[in-house]
Short mmCIF file of C-alpha atoms and ligand atoms in Angstrom, two decimals:
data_model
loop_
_atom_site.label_atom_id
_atom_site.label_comp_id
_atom_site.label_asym_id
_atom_site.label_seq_id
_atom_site.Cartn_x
_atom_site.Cartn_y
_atom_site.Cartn_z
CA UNK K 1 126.86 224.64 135.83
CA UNK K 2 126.70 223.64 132.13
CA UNK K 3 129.34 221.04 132.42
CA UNK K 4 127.95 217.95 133.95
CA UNK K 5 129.93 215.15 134.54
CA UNK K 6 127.53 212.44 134.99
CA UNK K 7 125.66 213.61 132.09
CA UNK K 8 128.71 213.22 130.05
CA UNK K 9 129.51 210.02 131.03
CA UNK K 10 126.17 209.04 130.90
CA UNK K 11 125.88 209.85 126.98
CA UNK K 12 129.69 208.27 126.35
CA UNK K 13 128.11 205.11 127.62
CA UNK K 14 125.13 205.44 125.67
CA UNK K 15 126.66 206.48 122.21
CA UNK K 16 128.38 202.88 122.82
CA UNK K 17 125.81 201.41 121.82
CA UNK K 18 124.97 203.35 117.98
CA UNK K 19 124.69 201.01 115.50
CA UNK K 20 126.49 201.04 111.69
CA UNK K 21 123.24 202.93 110.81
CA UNK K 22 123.41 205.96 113.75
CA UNK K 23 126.86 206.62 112.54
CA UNK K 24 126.00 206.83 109.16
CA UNK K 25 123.32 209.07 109.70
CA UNK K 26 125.66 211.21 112.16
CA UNK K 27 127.82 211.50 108.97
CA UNK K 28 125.31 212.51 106.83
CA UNK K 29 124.28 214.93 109.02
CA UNK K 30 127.90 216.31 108.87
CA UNK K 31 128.06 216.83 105.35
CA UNK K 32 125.68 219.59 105.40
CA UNK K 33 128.32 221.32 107.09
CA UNK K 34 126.24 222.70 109.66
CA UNK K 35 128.00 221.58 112.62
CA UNK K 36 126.85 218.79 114.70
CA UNK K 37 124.96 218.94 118.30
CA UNK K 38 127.27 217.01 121.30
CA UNK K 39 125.09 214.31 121.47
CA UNK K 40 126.10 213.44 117.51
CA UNK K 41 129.67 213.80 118.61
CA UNK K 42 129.46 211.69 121.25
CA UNK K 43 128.57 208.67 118.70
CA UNK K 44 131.32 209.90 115.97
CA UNK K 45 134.24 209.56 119.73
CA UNK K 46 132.99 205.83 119.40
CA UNK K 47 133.22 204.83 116.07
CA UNK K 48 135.78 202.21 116.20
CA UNK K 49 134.78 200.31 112.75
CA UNK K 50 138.02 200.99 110.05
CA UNK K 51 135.51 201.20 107.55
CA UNK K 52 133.44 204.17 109.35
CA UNK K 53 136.35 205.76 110.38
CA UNK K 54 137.80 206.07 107.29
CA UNK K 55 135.03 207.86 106.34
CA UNK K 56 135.30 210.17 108.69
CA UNK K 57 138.17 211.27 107.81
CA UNK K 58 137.79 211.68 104.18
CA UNK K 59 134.80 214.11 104.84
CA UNK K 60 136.78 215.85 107.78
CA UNK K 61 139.31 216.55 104.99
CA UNK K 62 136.72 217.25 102.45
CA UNK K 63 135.16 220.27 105.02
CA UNK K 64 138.57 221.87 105.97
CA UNK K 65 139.53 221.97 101.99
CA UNK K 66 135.79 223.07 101.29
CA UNK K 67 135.84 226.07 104.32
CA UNK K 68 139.42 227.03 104.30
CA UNK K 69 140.89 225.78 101.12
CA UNK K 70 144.62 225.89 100.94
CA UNK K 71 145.27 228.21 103.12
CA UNK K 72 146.89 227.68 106.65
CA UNK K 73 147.14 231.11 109.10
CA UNK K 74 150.76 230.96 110.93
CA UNK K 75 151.87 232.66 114.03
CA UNK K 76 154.43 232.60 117.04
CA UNK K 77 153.91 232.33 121.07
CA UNK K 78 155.65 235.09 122.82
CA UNK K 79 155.90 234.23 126.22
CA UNK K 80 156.87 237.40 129.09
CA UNK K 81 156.67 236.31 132.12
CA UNK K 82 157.46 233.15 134.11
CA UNK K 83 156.53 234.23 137.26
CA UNK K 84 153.56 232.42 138.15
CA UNK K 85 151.54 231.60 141.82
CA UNK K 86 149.50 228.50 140.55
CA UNK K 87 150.76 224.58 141.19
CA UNK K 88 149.40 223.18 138.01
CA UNK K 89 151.14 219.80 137.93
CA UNK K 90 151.88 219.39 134.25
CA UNK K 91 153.59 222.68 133.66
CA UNK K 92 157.03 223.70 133.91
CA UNK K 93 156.38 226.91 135.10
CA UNK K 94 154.69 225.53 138.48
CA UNK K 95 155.55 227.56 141.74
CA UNK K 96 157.35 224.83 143.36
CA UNK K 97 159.55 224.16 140.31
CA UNK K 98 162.67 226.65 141.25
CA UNK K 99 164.30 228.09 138.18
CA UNK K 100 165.27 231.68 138.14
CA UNK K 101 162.06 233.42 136.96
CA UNK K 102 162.11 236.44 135.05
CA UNK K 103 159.98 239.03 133.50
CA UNK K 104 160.49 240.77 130.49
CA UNK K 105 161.22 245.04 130.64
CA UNK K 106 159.56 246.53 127.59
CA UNK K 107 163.22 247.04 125.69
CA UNK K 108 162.77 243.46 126.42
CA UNK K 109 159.90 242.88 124.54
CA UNK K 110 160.52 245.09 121.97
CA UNK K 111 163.84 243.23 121.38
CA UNK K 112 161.59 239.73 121.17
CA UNK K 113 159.37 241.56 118.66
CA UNK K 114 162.07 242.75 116.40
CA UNK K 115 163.33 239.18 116.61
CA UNK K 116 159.80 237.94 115.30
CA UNK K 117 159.32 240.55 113.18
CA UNK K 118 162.33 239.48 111.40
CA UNK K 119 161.22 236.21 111.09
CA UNK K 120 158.23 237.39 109.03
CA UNK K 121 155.51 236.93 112.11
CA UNK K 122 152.22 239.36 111.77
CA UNK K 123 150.14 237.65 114.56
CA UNK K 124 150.93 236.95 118.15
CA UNK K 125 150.06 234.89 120.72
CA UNK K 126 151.27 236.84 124.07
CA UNK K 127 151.54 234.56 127.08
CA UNK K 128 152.54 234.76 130.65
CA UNK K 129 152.10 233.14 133.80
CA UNK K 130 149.58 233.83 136.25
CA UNK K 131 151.19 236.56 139.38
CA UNK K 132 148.92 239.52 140.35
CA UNK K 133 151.78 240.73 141.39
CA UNK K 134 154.90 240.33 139.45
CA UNK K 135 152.60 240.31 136.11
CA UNK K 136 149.94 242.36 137.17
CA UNK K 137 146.79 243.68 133.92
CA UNK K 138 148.88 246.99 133.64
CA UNK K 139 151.90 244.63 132.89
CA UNK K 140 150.03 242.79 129.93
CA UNK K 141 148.50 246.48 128.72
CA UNK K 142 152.01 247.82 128.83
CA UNK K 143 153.33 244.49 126.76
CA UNK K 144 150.44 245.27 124.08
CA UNK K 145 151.49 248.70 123.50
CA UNK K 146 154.90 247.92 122.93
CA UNK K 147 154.46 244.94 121.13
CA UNK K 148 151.95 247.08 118.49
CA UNK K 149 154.00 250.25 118.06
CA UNK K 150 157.80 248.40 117.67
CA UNK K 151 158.12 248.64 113.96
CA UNK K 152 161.17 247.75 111.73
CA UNK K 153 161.42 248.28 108.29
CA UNK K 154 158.70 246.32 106.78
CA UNK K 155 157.81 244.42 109.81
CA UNK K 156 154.98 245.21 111.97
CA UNK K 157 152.36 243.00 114.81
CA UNK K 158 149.47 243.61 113.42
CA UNK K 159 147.03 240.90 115.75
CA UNK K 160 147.93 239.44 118.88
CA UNK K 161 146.21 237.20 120.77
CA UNK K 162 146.71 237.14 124.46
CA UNK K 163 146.35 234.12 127.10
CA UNK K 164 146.20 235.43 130.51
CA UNK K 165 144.45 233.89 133.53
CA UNK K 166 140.70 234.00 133.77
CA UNK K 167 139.89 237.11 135.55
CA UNK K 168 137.41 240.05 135.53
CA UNK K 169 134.69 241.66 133.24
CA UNK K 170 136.69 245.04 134.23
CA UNK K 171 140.15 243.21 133.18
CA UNK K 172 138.63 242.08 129.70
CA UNK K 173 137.27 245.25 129.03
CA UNK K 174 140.68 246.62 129.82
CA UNK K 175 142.13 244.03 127.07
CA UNK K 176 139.58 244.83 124.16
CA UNK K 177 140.33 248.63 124.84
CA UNK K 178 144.03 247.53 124.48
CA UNK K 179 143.20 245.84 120.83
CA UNK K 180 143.39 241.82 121.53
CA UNK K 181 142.76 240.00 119.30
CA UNK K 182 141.41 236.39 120.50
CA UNK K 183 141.41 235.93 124.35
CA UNK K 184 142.78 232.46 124.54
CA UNK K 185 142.33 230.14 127.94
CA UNK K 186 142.75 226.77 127.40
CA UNK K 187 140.22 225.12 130.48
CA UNK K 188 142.94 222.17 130.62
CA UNK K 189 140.69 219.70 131.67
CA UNK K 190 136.36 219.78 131.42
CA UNK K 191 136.74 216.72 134.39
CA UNK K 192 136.63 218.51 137.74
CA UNK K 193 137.71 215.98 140.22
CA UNK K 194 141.28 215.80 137.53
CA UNK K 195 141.05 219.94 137.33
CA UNK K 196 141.07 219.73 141.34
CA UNK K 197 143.52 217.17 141.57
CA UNK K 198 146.12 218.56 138.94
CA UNK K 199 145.34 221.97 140.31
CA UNK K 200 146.06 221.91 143.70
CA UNK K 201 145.96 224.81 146.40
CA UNK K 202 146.26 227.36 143.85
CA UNK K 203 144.63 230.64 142.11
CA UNK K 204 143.61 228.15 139.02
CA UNK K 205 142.05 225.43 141.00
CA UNK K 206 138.43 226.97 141.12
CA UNK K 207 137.00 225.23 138.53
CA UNK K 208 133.77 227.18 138.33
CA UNK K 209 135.50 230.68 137.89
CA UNK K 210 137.71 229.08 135.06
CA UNK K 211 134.57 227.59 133.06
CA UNK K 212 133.06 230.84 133.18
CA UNK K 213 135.99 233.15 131.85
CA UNK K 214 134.28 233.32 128.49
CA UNK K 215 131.26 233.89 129.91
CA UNK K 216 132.80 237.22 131.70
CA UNK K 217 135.41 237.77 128.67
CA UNK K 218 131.85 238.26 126.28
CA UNK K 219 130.16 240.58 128.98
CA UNK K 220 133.24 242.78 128.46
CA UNK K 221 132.54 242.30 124.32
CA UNK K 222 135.68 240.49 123.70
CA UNK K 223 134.10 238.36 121.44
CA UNK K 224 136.70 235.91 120.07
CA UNK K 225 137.56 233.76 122.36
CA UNK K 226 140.04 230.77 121.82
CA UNK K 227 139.10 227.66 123.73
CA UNK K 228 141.49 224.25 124.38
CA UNK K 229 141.59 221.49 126.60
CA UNK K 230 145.97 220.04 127.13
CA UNK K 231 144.84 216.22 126.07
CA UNK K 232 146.35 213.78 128.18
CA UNK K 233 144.67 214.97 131.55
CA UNK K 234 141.76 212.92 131.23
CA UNK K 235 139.44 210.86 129.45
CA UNK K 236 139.90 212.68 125.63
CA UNK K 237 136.65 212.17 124.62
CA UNK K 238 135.17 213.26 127.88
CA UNK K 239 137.19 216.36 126.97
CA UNK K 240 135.71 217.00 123.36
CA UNK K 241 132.66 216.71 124.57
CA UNK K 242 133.61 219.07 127.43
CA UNK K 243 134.42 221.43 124.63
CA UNK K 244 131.35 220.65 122.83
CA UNK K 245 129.07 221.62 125.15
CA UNK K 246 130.91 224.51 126.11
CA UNK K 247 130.96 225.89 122.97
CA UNK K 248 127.25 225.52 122.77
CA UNK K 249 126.65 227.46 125.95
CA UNK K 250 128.38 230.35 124.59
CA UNK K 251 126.53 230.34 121.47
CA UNK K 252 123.11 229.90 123.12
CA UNK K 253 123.92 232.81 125.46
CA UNK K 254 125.77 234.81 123.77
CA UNK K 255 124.62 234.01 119.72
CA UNK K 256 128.58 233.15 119.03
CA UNK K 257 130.96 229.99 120.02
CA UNK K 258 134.56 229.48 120.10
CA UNK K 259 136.47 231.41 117.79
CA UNK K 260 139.45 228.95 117.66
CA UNK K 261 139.64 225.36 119.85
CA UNK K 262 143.67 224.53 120.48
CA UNK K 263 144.65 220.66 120.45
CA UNK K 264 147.59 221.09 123.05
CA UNK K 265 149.12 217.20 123.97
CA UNK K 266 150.85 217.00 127.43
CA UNK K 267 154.63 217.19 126.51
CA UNK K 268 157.55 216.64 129.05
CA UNK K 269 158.89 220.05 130.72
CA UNK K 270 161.32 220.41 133.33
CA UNK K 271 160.05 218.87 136.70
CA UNK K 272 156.97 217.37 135.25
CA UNK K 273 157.17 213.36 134.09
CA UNK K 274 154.93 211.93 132.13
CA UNK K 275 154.00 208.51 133.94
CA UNK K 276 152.19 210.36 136.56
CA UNK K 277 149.45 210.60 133.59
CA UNK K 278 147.15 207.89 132.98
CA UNK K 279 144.93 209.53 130.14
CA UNK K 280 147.95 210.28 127.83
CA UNK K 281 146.50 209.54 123.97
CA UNK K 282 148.45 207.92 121.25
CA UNK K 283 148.85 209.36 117.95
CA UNK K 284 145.96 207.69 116.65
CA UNK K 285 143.25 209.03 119.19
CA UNK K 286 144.63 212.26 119.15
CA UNK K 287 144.04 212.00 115.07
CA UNK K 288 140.63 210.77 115.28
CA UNK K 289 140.24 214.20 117.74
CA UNK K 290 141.15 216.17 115.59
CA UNK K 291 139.05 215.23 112.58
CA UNK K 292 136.12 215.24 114.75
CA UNK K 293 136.43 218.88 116.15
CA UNK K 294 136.58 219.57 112.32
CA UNK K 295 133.84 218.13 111.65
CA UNK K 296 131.93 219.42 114.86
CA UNK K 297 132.86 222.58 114.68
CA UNK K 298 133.79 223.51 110.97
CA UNK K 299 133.95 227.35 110.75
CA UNK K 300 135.85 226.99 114.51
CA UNK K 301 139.70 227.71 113.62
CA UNK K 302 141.27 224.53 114.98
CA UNK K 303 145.52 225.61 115.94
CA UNK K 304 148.41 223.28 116.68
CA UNK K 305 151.37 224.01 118.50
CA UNK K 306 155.18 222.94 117.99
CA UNK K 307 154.19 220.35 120.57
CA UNK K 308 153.85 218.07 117.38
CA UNK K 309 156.55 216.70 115.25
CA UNK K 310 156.48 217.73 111.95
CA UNK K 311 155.13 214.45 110.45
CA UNK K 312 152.17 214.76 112.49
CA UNK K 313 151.79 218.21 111.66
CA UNK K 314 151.42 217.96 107.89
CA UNK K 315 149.04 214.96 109.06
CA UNK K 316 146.76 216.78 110.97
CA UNK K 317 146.41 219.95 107.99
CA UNK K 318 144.97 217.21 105.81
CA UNK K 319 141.95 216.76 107.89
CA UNK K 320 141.38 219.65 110.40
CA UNK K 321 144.04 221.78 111.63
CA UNK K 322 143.71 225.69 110.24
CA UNK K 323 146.29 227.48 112.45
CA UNK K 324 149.64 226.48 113.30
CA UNK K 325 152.43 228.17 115.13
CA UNK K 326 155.86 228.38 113.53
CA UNK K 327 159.35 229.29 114.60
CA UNK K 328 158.56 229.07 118.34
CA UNK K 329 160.26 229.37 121.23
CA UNK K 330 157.99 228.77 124.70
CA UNK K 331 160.86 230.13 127.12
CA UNK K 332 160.51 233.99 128.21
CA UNK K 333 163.12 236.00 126.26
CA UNK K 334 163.53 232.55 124.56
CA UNK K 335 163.88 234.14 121.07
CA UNK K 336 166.85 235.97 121.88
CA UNK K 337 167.90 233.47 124.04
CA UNK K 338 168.11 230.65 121.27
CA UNK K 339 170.15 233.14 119.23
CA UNK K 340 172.80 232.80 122.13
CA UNK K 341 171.80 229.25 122.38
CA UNK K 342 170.48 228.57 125.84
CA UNK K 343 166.47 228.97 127.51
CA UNK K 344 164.27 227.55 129.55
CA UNK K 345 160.68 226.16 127.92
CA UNK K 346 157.53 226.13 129.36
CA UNK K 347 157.11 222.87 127.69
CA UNK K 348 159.53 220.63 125.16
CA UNK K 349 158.53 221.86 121.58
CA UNK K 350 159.32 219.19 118.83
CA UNK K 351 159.02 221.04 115.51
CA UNK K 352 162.31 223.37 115.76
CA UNK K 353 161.76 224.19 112.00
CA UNK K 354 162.51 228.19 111.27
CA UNK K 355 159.38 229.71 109.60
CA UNK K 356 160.76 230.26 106.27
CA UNK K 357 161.58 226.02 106.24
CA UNK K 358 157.81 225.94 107.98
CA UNK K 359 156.74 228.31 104.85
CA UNK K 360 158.94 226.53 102.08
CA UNK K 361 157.42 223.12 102.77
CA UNK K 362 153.67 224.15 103.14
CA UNK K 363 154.16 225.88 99.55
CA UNK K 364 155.78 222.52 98.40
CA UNK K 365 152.86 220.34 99.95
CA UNK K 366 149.95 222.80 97.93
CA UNK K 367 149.03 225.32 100.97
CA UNK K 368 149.27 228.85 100.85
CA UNK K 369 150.38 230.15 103.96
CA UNK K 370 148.91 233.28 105.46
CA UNK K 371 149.80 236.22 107.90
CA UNK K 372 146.46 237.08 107.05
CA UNK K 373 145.10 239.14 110.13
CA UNK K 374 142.12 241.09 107.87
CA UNK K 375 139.01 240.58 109.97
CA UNK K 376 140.12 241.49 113.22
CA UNK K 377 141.03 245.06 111.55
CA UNK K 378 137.82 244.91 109.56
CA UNK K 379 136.00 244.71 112.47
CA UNK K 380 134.76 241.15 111.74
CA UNK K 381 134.86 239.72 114.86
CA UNK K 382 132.45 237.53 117.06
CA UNK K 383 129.09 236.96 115.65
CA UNK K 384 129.42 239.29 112.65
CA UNK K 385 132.71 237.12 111.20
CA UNK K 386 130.39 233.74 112.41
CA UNK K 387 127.76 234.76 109.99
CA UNK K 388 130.26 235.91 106.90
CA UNK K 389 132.11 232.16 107.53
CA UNK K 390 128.89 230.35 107.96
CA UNK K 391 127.72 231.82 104.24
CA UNK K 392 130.88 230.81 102.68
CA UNK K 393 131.64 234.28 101.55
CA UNK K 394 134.24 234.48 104.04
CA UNK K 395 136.67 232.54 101.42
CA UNK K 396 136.09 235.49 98.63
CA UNK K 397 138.43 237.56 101.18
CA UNK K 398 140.62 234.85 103.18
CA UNK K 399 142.34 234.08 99.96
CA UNK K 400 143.63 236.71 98.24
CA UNK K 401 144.59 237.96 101.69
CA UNK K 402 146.64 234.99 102.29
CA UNK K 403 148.18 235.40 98.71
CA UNK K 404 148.67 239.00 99.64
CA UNK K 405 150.34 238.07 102.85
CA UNK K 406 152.34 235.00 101.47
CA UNK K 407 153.73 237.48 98.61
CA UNK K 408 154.52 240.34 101.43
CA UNK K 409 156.59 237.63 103.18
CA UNK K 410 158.08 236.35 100.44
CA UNK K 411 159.23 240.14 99.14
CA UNK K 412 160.65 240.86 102.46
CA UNK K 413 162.39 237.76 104.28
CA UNK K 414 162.48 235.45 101.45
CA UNK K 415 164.97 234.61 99.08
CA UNK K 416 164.75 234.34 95.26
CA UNK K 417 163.80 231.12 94.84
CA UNK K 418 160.90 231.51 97.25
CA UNK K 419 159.69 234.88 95.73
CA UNK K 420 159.73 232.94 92.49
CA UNK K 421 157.83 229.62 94.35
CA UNK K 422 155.14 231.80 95.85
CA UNK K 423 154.43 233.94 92.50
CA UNK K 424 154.34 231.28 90.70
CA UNK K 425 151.73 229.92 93.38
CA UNK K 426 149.52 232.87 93.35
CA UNK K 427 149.35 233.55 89.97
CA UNK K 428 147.88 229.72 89.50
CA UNK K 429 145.23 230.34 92.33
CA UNK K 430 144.50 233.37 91.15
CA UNK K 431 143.57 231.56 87.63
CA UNK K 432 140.81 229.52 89.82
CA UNK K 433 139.47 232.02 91.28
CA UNK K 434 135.68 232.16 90.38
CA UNK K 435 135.47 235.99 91.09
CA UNK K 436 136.80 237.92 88.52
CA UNK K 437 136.76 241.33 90.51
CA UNK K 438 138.52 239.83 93.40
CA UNK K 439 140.89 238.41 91.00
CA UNK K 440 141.62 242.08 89.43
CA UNK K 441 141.70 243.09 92.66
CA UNK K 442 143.95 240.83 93.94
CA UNK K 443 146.83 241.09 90.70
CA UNK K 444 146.52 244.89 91.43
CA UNK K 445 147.47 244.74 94.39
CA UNK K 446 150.20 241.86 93.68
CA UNK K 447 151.40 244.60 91.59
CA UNK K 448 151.39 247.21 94.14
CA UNK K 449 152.74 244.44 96.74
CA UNK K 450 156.07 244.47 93.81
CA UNK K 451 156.15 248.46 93.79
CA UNK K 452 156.91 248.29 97.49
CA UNK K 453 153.20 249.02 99.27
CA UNK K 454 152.43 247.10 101.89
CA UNK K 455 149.19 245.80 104.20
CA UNK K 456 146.87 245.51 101.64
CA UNK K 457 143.87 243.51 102.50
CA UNK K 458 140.28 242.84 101.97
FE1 LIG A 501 151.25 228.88 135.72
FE2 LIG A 501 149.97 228.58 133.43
FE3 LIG A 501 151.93 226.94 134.09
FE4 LIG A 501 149.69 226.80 135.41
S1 LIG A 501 149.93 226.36 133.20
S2 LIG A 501 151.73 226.78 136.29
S3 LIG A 501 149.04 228.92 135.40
S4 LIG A 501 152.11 229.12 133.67
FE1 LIG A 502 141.26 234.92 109.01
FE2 LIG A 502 139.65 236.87 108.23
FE3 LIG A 502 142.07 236.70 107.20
FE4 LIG A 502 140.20 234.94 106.54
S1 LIG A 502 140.20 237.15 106.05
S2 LIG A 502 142.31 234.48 107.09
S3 LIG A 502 139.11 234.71 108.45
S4 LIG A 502 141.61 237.10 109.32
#
């Protein structure tokens, strides 16, 4: 297996020993943006110098602004099913936990999309609990096709990303027929002995099947897979390095890594408590995390959940986090549940901003927000969209299509003053941009956006 834990250990131990001078020429190493091996990480999760670390995280913010600029890709959870057969100890949805489950019909769903749609949403992440039988692969097929074709007015799903249990080659192949976008499975914990213990008698609990998901999910050419480990189950920086070397495995087998790496932190939910965890990481650790998967990984789109307050939120953008999910409700039929004011969460969200408050205050704090969902419609995917981001020409299109997208919003669920805020946005970016067709390109179709066309992209 590629995941050892006494090698890991073994080179957490030894990077406690780099001197001022291996962390400085870790850092260096960084800057050429290349992405670091996990043995470089492992000296950057001990750098405990205020000096050092500062520097860290002035060049982790220095490679998100130089690879992704201003621009921060937002998206909601829709969550379908709570029936699930697994025992994992630090979710709400646990067998034992008894709450009435339920699962959504397709007028269901279709009622939850119309709901997102109407808050602006473009990309999905479609999530369920783990039951071959109440939620079965036809069930999550059936949810795609509804989700894609319910349409209203202007709004429309145009990517979503799905997070089912690991399963098949035949089952993924089933999924990239059905048009996923990014297969998401977060391996919760890279320690096996906590994986067994917080896993117990259960579907989940085989550690070896769950490593190799991706492995199986890339034989069936899904080839954007989104990777996470829920922090707080065990030693963190065991975990990045988990990730680390995970993410290497899949790039030496199958020439591309993880597409996105989520930064989950265990959060109270009903029937779990949080004392029973001993590896829960302050704000701090979970910062310096963050910056280092940046810097790690930098063309890797790093997402954050509601989990995090909004302070930490606008923290984390300065130095690493790309994605982040807005407007979300984890509870199954929780969207149209909140509008009658009552559901049930997988886990306790702490960000209960709307998008459009989400959307008001990025523009305020200098980001452009994006429903941008181009590439996965362009076909760049995988290894192909690895090598456009790793030659920096993936910025010539992620920009104007996040303009593009911001303005769409804007026109159709925003009011005047934001229409006015995010013109007056994109007209100044558009100034700076160093491409002049792209720029013509882009005001044409700003113009077009005005006339009442929609969907443009690059
Ligand atoms: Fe089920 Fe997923 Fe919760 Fe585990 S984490 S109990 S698999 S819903
Ligand atoms: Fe993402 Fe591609 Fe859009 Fe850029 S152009 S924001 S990489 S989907």
């Amino acid at each position: 297996m590629f995941i050892d834990k006494n090698y890991i250990e073994g080179l957490l131990e030894k990077a406690k020993n780099a001197t001022r001078e291996d962390v400085q020429a870790v850092l260096e190493k960084a800057k050429k943006r290349e992405g670091l091996k996990h043995e470089d990480i492992a000296v950057l999760l001990q750098i405990e110098d205020k000096q050092q670390l500062d520097e860290m995280y002035k060049l982790a913010g220095e490679i998100k602004k130089s690879i992704y600029g201003k621009r921060i890709v937002l998206f909601a959870p829709l969550y379908v099913s709570d029936y699930c057969v697994n025992n994992c100890i630090y979710c709400g949805y646990h067998k034992c936990n008894s709450f009435k489950r339920r699962k959504l019909t397709q007028e269901e769903v279709a009622e939850e999309v119309k709901i997102l749609e109407k808050m602006g949403h473009k990309r999905l992440a479609l999530e369920l609990g783990e039951d071959p039988v109440n939620a079965p692969i036809e069930y999550v097929l059936e949810c795609l096709k509804t989700i894609y074709k319910t349409q209203k007015d202007n709004g429309e799903i145009r990517r979503v990303n799905v997070n089912i249990a690991a399963t098949t080659v035949d089952e993924y192949k089933m999924l990239k027929d059905a048009g996923i976008g990014t297969y998401i499975l977060f391996q919760e914990t890279y320690d096996k002995d906590i994986f067994d213990k917080v896993h117990p008698k259960c579907l989940k609990g085989n550690y070896e099947y769950h490593l190799t998901a991706f492995d199986r999910a890339m034989e069936a050419k899904v080839d954007d897979v989104g990777a996470g480990v829920l922090f707080g189950l065990a030693d963190p920086k065991f975990e990045v390095l988990g990730l680390m070397i995970h993410n290497e495995h899949l790039e030496e087998k199958f020439g591309v890594g993880f597409h996105t790496i989520s930064v989950p932190r265990l959060r109270p939910a009903k029937g779990v408590s949080l004392e029973e965890f001993p590896h829960l990481l302050d704000d701090e650790m979970f910062k310096k995390i963050v910056a280092i998967i940046r810097i790690a990984v930098p063309f890797t789109g790093l997402i954050l959940s509601t989990r995090e307050e909004a302070k930490m939120r606008k923290e984390l953008l300065r130095y690493g986090v790309s994605q982040m999910s807005a407007g979300s409700s984890t509870g199954v039929g929780g969207y149209k549940e909140r509008e009658e004011g009552h559901n049930v969460n997988q886990f306790e969200t702490s960000d209960e901003r709307s998008p459009i408050e989400v959307i008001r205050e990025l523009i305020e704090d200098g980001y452009i927000p994006s429903y941008c969902t181009a590439c996965y419609r362009k076909g760049r995917t995988g290894e192909r969209f690895m090598k456009l981001a790793k030659s920096g020409d993936i910025q010539y299109v992620c920009e104007p299509n996040a303009m593009t997208t911001l303005i769409e919003y804007a026109l159709d669920y925003g009011d005047e003053e934001l229409q006015k805020k995010a013109e007056e946005l994109v007209r100044r970016e558009a100034n700076n941009m160093k491409r002049e067709d792209i720029k013509e390109l882009f005001l044409s179709n700003l113009e077009k956006l005005k006339q009442g066309q929609r969907d443009l992209y690059l």
